[in-house]
């Protein structure tokens, strides 16, 4: 077995164990393998061992990584997990299968127009800046209800859940719990939270998608 295949095996086992501990159904949590900055050989190895759900944080790099691999494997699904500029929206809508980082009205409207144009109705998450950090993307918890209403009523976007990246220097559990509460209050089912260091904790607190890079692929170059 390749190192990558072994890593996938270990992480999937940990996910299963956390699902059981949380009293969740097996398969309730999906693993988004974060492939940003990894070399092509690593991506090929991941696809080779059967994984099909990946996350990227830059549009250009995602094309380089996945343009041809996705054509060869049409069942590959790509999540956009990084900040999205409106001038990259056309390419993003064409390549990605889910946008996890909707965080402002202008972006929501531009996404909805582009999806309409391309005939692609991508599921989306709204990213919440749970730590209310100045430099971080995401809508503040207070502004979330009005952004959700705008996404639904004005844009007709298919918002399926919420996503967060907790502050580096704080216990992530508080942020995971807050995201879960916000999702419940707003009638949303999916929660994208938890990375290499804390995905098991996130599963215990209700994550339905975890985004794991380093623990699968090693330190990024
Ligand atoms: C890079 C990245 C991850 C993966 O982080 P690891 O600590 O390597 O697992 C998850 N989510 C987002 C938004 C990222 O940019």
Coordinates of C-alpha atoms and ligand atoms in Angstrom, one line a residue:
X1 CA 0.0 0.0 0.0
X2 CA 1.3 3.5 -0.8
X3 CA 1.8 6.0 2.1
X4 CA -1.0 8.0 0.7
X5 CA -3.4 5.0 0.7
X6 CA -2.3 4.2 4.2
X7 CA -3.0 7.7 5.4
X8 CA -6.5 7.7 3.8
X9 CA -7.1 4.4 5.6
X10 CA -6.0 5.8 8.9
X11 CA -8.1 9.0 8.6
X12 CA -11.2 7.1 7.4
X13 CA -10.9 4.8 10.4
X14 CA -10.7 7.8 12.7
X15 CA -13.7 9.3 11.1
X16 CA -15.7 6.1 11.6
X17 CA -14.7 5.9 15.2
X18 CA -15.7 9.5 15.8
X19 CA -19.0 8.9 14.0
X20 CA -19.7 6.0 16.4
X21 CA -18.7 8.0 19.5
X22 CA -21.0 10.8 18.4
X23 CA -23.8 8.4 17.8
X24 CA -23.9 9.3 14.2
X25 CA -24.6 7.0 11.3
X26 CA -21.6 5.5 9.5
X27 CA -20.9 7.6 6.4
X28 CA -22.5 10.7 8.0
X29 CA -19.3 12.6 7.6
X30 CA -17.6 13.2 4.3
X31 CA -13.8 13.6 3.9
X32 CA -12.8 16.6 1.7
X33 CA -9.1 15.8 0.9
X34 CA -7.4 19.2 0.7
X35 CA -4.9 18.9 -2.2
X36 CA -3.7 22.5 -2.4
X37 CA 0.0 22.9 -3.1
X38 CA 0.6 19.2 -3.5
X39 CA 2.5 17.8 -6.4
X40 CA 0.7 16.0 -9.2
X41 CA 2.0 12.6 -8.1
X42 CA 0.3 12.9 -4.8
X43 CA -3.0 13.8 -6.4
X44 CA -2.7 10.8 -8.7
X45 CA -2.0 8.5 -5.8
X46 CA -5.1 9.8 -4.0
X47 CA -7.3 9.3 -7.0
X48 CA -5.7 5.9 -7.6
X49 CA -6.7 4.7 -4.1
X50 CA -10.3 5.6 -4.9
X51 CA -10.8 8.9 -3.2
X52 CA -13.1 11.3 -5.2
X53 CA -13.8 14.4 -3.0
X54 CA -11.2 17.1 -2.9
X55 CA -10.8 20.7 -1.8
X56 CA -8.8 23.5 -3.3
X57 CA -8.4 27.1 -2.2
X58 CA -7.2 28.8 -5.4
X59 CA -9.0 28.7 -8.7
X60 CA -5.9 28.8 -10.9
X61 CA -4.1 26.1 -9.0
X62 CA -7.3 24.0 -8.9
X63 CA -7.3 24.0 -12.7
X64 CA -3.7 23.0 -12.9
X65 CA -4.3 20.2 -10.5
X66 CA -7.7 18.9 -11.6
X67 CA -8.5 20.1 -15.1
X68 CA -7.4 16.9 -16.8
X69 CA -7.8 14.5 -13.9
X70 CA -11.4 15.5 -13.6
X71 CA -12.0 14.9 -17.3
X72 CA -10.5 11.4 -16.9
X73 CA -12.6 10.7 -13.7
X74 CA -15.9 12.5 -14.1
X75 CA -17.0 11.3 -10.6
X76 CA -14.3 13.5 -8.9
X77 CA -16.0 16.3 -6.9
X78 CA -14.2 19.5 -6.1
X79 CA -15.0 21.9 -3.3
X80 CA -13.8 25.5 -3.4
X81 CA -12.6 26.2 0.2
X82 CA -10.7 29.5 -0.3
X83 CA -11.6 33.1 -0.6
X84 CA -13.2 33.8 -4.0
X85 CA -12.7 37.0 -6.0
X86 CA -15.6 38.0 -8.3
X87 CA -13.2 38.1 -11.3
X88 CA -12.5 34.4 -10.9
X89 CA -16.1 33.3 -10.7
X90 CA -16.6 32.2 -14.3
X91 CA -13.7 29.7 -14.0
X92 CA -14.7 28.7 -10.5
X93 CA -18.3 27.8 -11.5
X94 CA -17.1 25.8 -14.5
X95 CA -14.6 23.7 -12.5
X96 CA -15.9 23.3 -8.9
X97 CA -18.9 21.3 -7.7
X98 CA -19.5 23.1 -4.5
X99 CA -18.6 26.6 -3.2
X100 CA -17.9 26.6 0.5
X101 CA -16.9 30.2 0.9
X102 CA -19.9 32.4 0.1
X103 CA -19.5 35.3 2.5
X104 CA -21.0 38.5 1.0
X105 CA -23.9 39.7 -1.1
X106 CA -21.8 40.8 -4.1
X107 CA -20.3 37.3 -4.4
X108 CA -23.6 35.6 -3.9
X109 CA -25.2 37.6 -6.7
X110 CA -22.3 37.1 -9.1
X111 CA -22.2 33.4 -8.4
X112 CA -25.9 33.0 -9.0
X113 CA -25.7 34.9 -12.3
X114 CA -22.8 32.8 -13.5
X115 CA -24.4 29.5 -12.5
X116 CA -27.5 30.6 -14.4
X117 CA -25.4 31.4 -17.4
X118 CA -23.6 28.1 -17.3
X119 CA -26.6 26.0 -16.3
X120 CA -24.8 24.8 -13.2
X121 CA -26.7 24.8 -9.9
X122 CA -23.9 24.3 -7.4
X123 CA -24.6 23.7 -3.8
X124 CA -23.0 26.3 -1.6
X125 CA -22.0 26.9 2.0
X126 CA -21.9 30.3 3.7
X127 CA -18.5 30.8 5.5
X128 CA -18.9 32.3 9.0
X129 CA -16.1 34.3 10.6
X130 CA -16.9 32.7 14.0
X131 CA -13.9 34.4 15.7
X132 CA -14.8 37.8 14.2
X133 CA -11.2 38.2 13.1
X134 CA -10.5 41.3 11.0
X135 CA -8.3 39.6 8.5
X136 CA -10.4 36.5 8.0
X137 CA -13.0 35.9 5.3
X138 CA -16.5 35.0 6.3
X139 CA -19.7 36.8 7.4
X140 CA -20.1 37.7 11.0
X141 CA -22.6 35.6 13.1
X142 CA -24.8 38.7 13.4
X143 CA -25.0 39.3 9.7
X144 CA -25.5 35.7 8.8
X145 CA -29.4 35.6 8.8
X146 CA -29.6 38.6 6.4
X147 CA -27.0 37.2 4.1
X148 CA -28.8 33.8 4.0
X149 CA -32.0 35.5 3.2
X150 CA -30.4 37.5 0.4
X151 CA -28.8 34.3 -1.0
X152 CA -32.1 32.5 -1.0
X153 CA -34.6 35.1 -1.9
X154 CA -32.7 37.4 -4.2
X155 CA -30.1 35.0 -5.7
X156 CA -31.9 31.6 -5.5
X157 CA -28.6 30.0 -4.4
X158 CA -28.8 26.5 -3.1
X159 CA -27.2 27.1 0.4
X160 CA -26.8 23.7 2.1
X161 CA -24.8 24.6 5.2
X162 CA -22.2 26.6 7.0
X163 CA -18.4 26.5 7.0
X164 CA -15.8 28.0 9.4
X165 CA -12.1 28.2 10.1
X166 CA -11.6 28.8 13.8
X167 CA -8.9 31.3 14.9
X168 CA -5.4 29.6 15.2
X169 CA -5.0 30.5 18.9
X170 CA -8.3 29.5 20.3
X171 CA -9.9 26.2 21.3
X172 CA -11.8 25.2 18.1
X173 CA -14.6 23.4 20.0
X174 CA -16.3 26.7 20.9
X175 CA -16.3 27.7 17.3
X176 CA -17.6 24.3 16.1
X177 CA -20.4 24.5 18.7
X178 CA -21.3 28.1 17.6
X179 CA -21.4 27.0 13.9
X180 CA -23.7 24.1 14.7
X181 CA -26.0 26.4 16.7
X182 CA -26.1 28.9 13.8
X183 CA -26.9 26.2 11.4
X184 CA -29.8 24.9 13.6
X185 CA -31.2 28.4 14.0
X186 CA -31.2 28.9 10.3
X187 CA -32.5 25.5 9.2
X188 CA -29.3 24.3 7.6
X189 CA -28.1 20.7 7.6
X190 CA -24.5 20.6 6.5
X191 CA -21.5 21.7 8.6
X192 CA -18.0 22.0 7.0
X193 CA -15.6 22.2 10.0
X194 CA -12.5 20.5 11.3
X195 CA -9.1 20.1 9.7
X196 CA -6.1 17.8 10.3
X197 CA -5.6 18.8 13.9
X198 CA -9.2 18.8 15.1
X199 CA -11.5 16.9 12.7
X200 CA -12.5 14.3 15.3
X201 CA -13.5 17.0 17.7
X202 CA -15.5 18.6 14.9
X203 CA -17.3 15.3 14.2
X204 CA -18.3 15.0 17.8
X205 CA -19.8 18.5 17.5
X206 CA -21.7 17.8 14.4
X207 CA -19.5 18.2 11.3
X208 CA -20.8 16.6 8.1
X209 CA -17.8 17.6 6.1
X210 CA -14.2 17.6 7.4
X211 CA -11.4 19.3 5.4
X212 CA -8.1 17.4 5.9
X213 CA -4.9 18.2 4.1
X214 CA -1.6 17.7 6.1
X215 CA -2.8 14.5 7.8
X216 CA -3.3 12.8 4.4
X217 CA -0.6 14.3 2.3
X218 CA 2.1 15.5 4.7
X219 CA 3.4 19.0 5.2
X220 CA 2.7 21.3 2.2
X221 CA 5.7 22.4 0.1
Ligands
LIG1 C1 -5.6 24.2 4.0 C2 -6.9 24.1 4.5 C3 -7.4 23.0 5.1 C4 -6.6 21.8 5.5 O1 -5.7 22.1 6.6 P1 -4.8 20.9 7.2 O2 -4.5 21.5 8.5 O3 -3.6 20.8 6.3 O4 -5.6 19.7 7.3 C5 -8.8 23.0 5.5 N1 -9.6 24.1 5.3 C6 -9.1 25.2 4.6 C7 -10.1 26.3 4.3 C8 -7.8 25.2 4.2 O5 -7.4 26.3 3.5

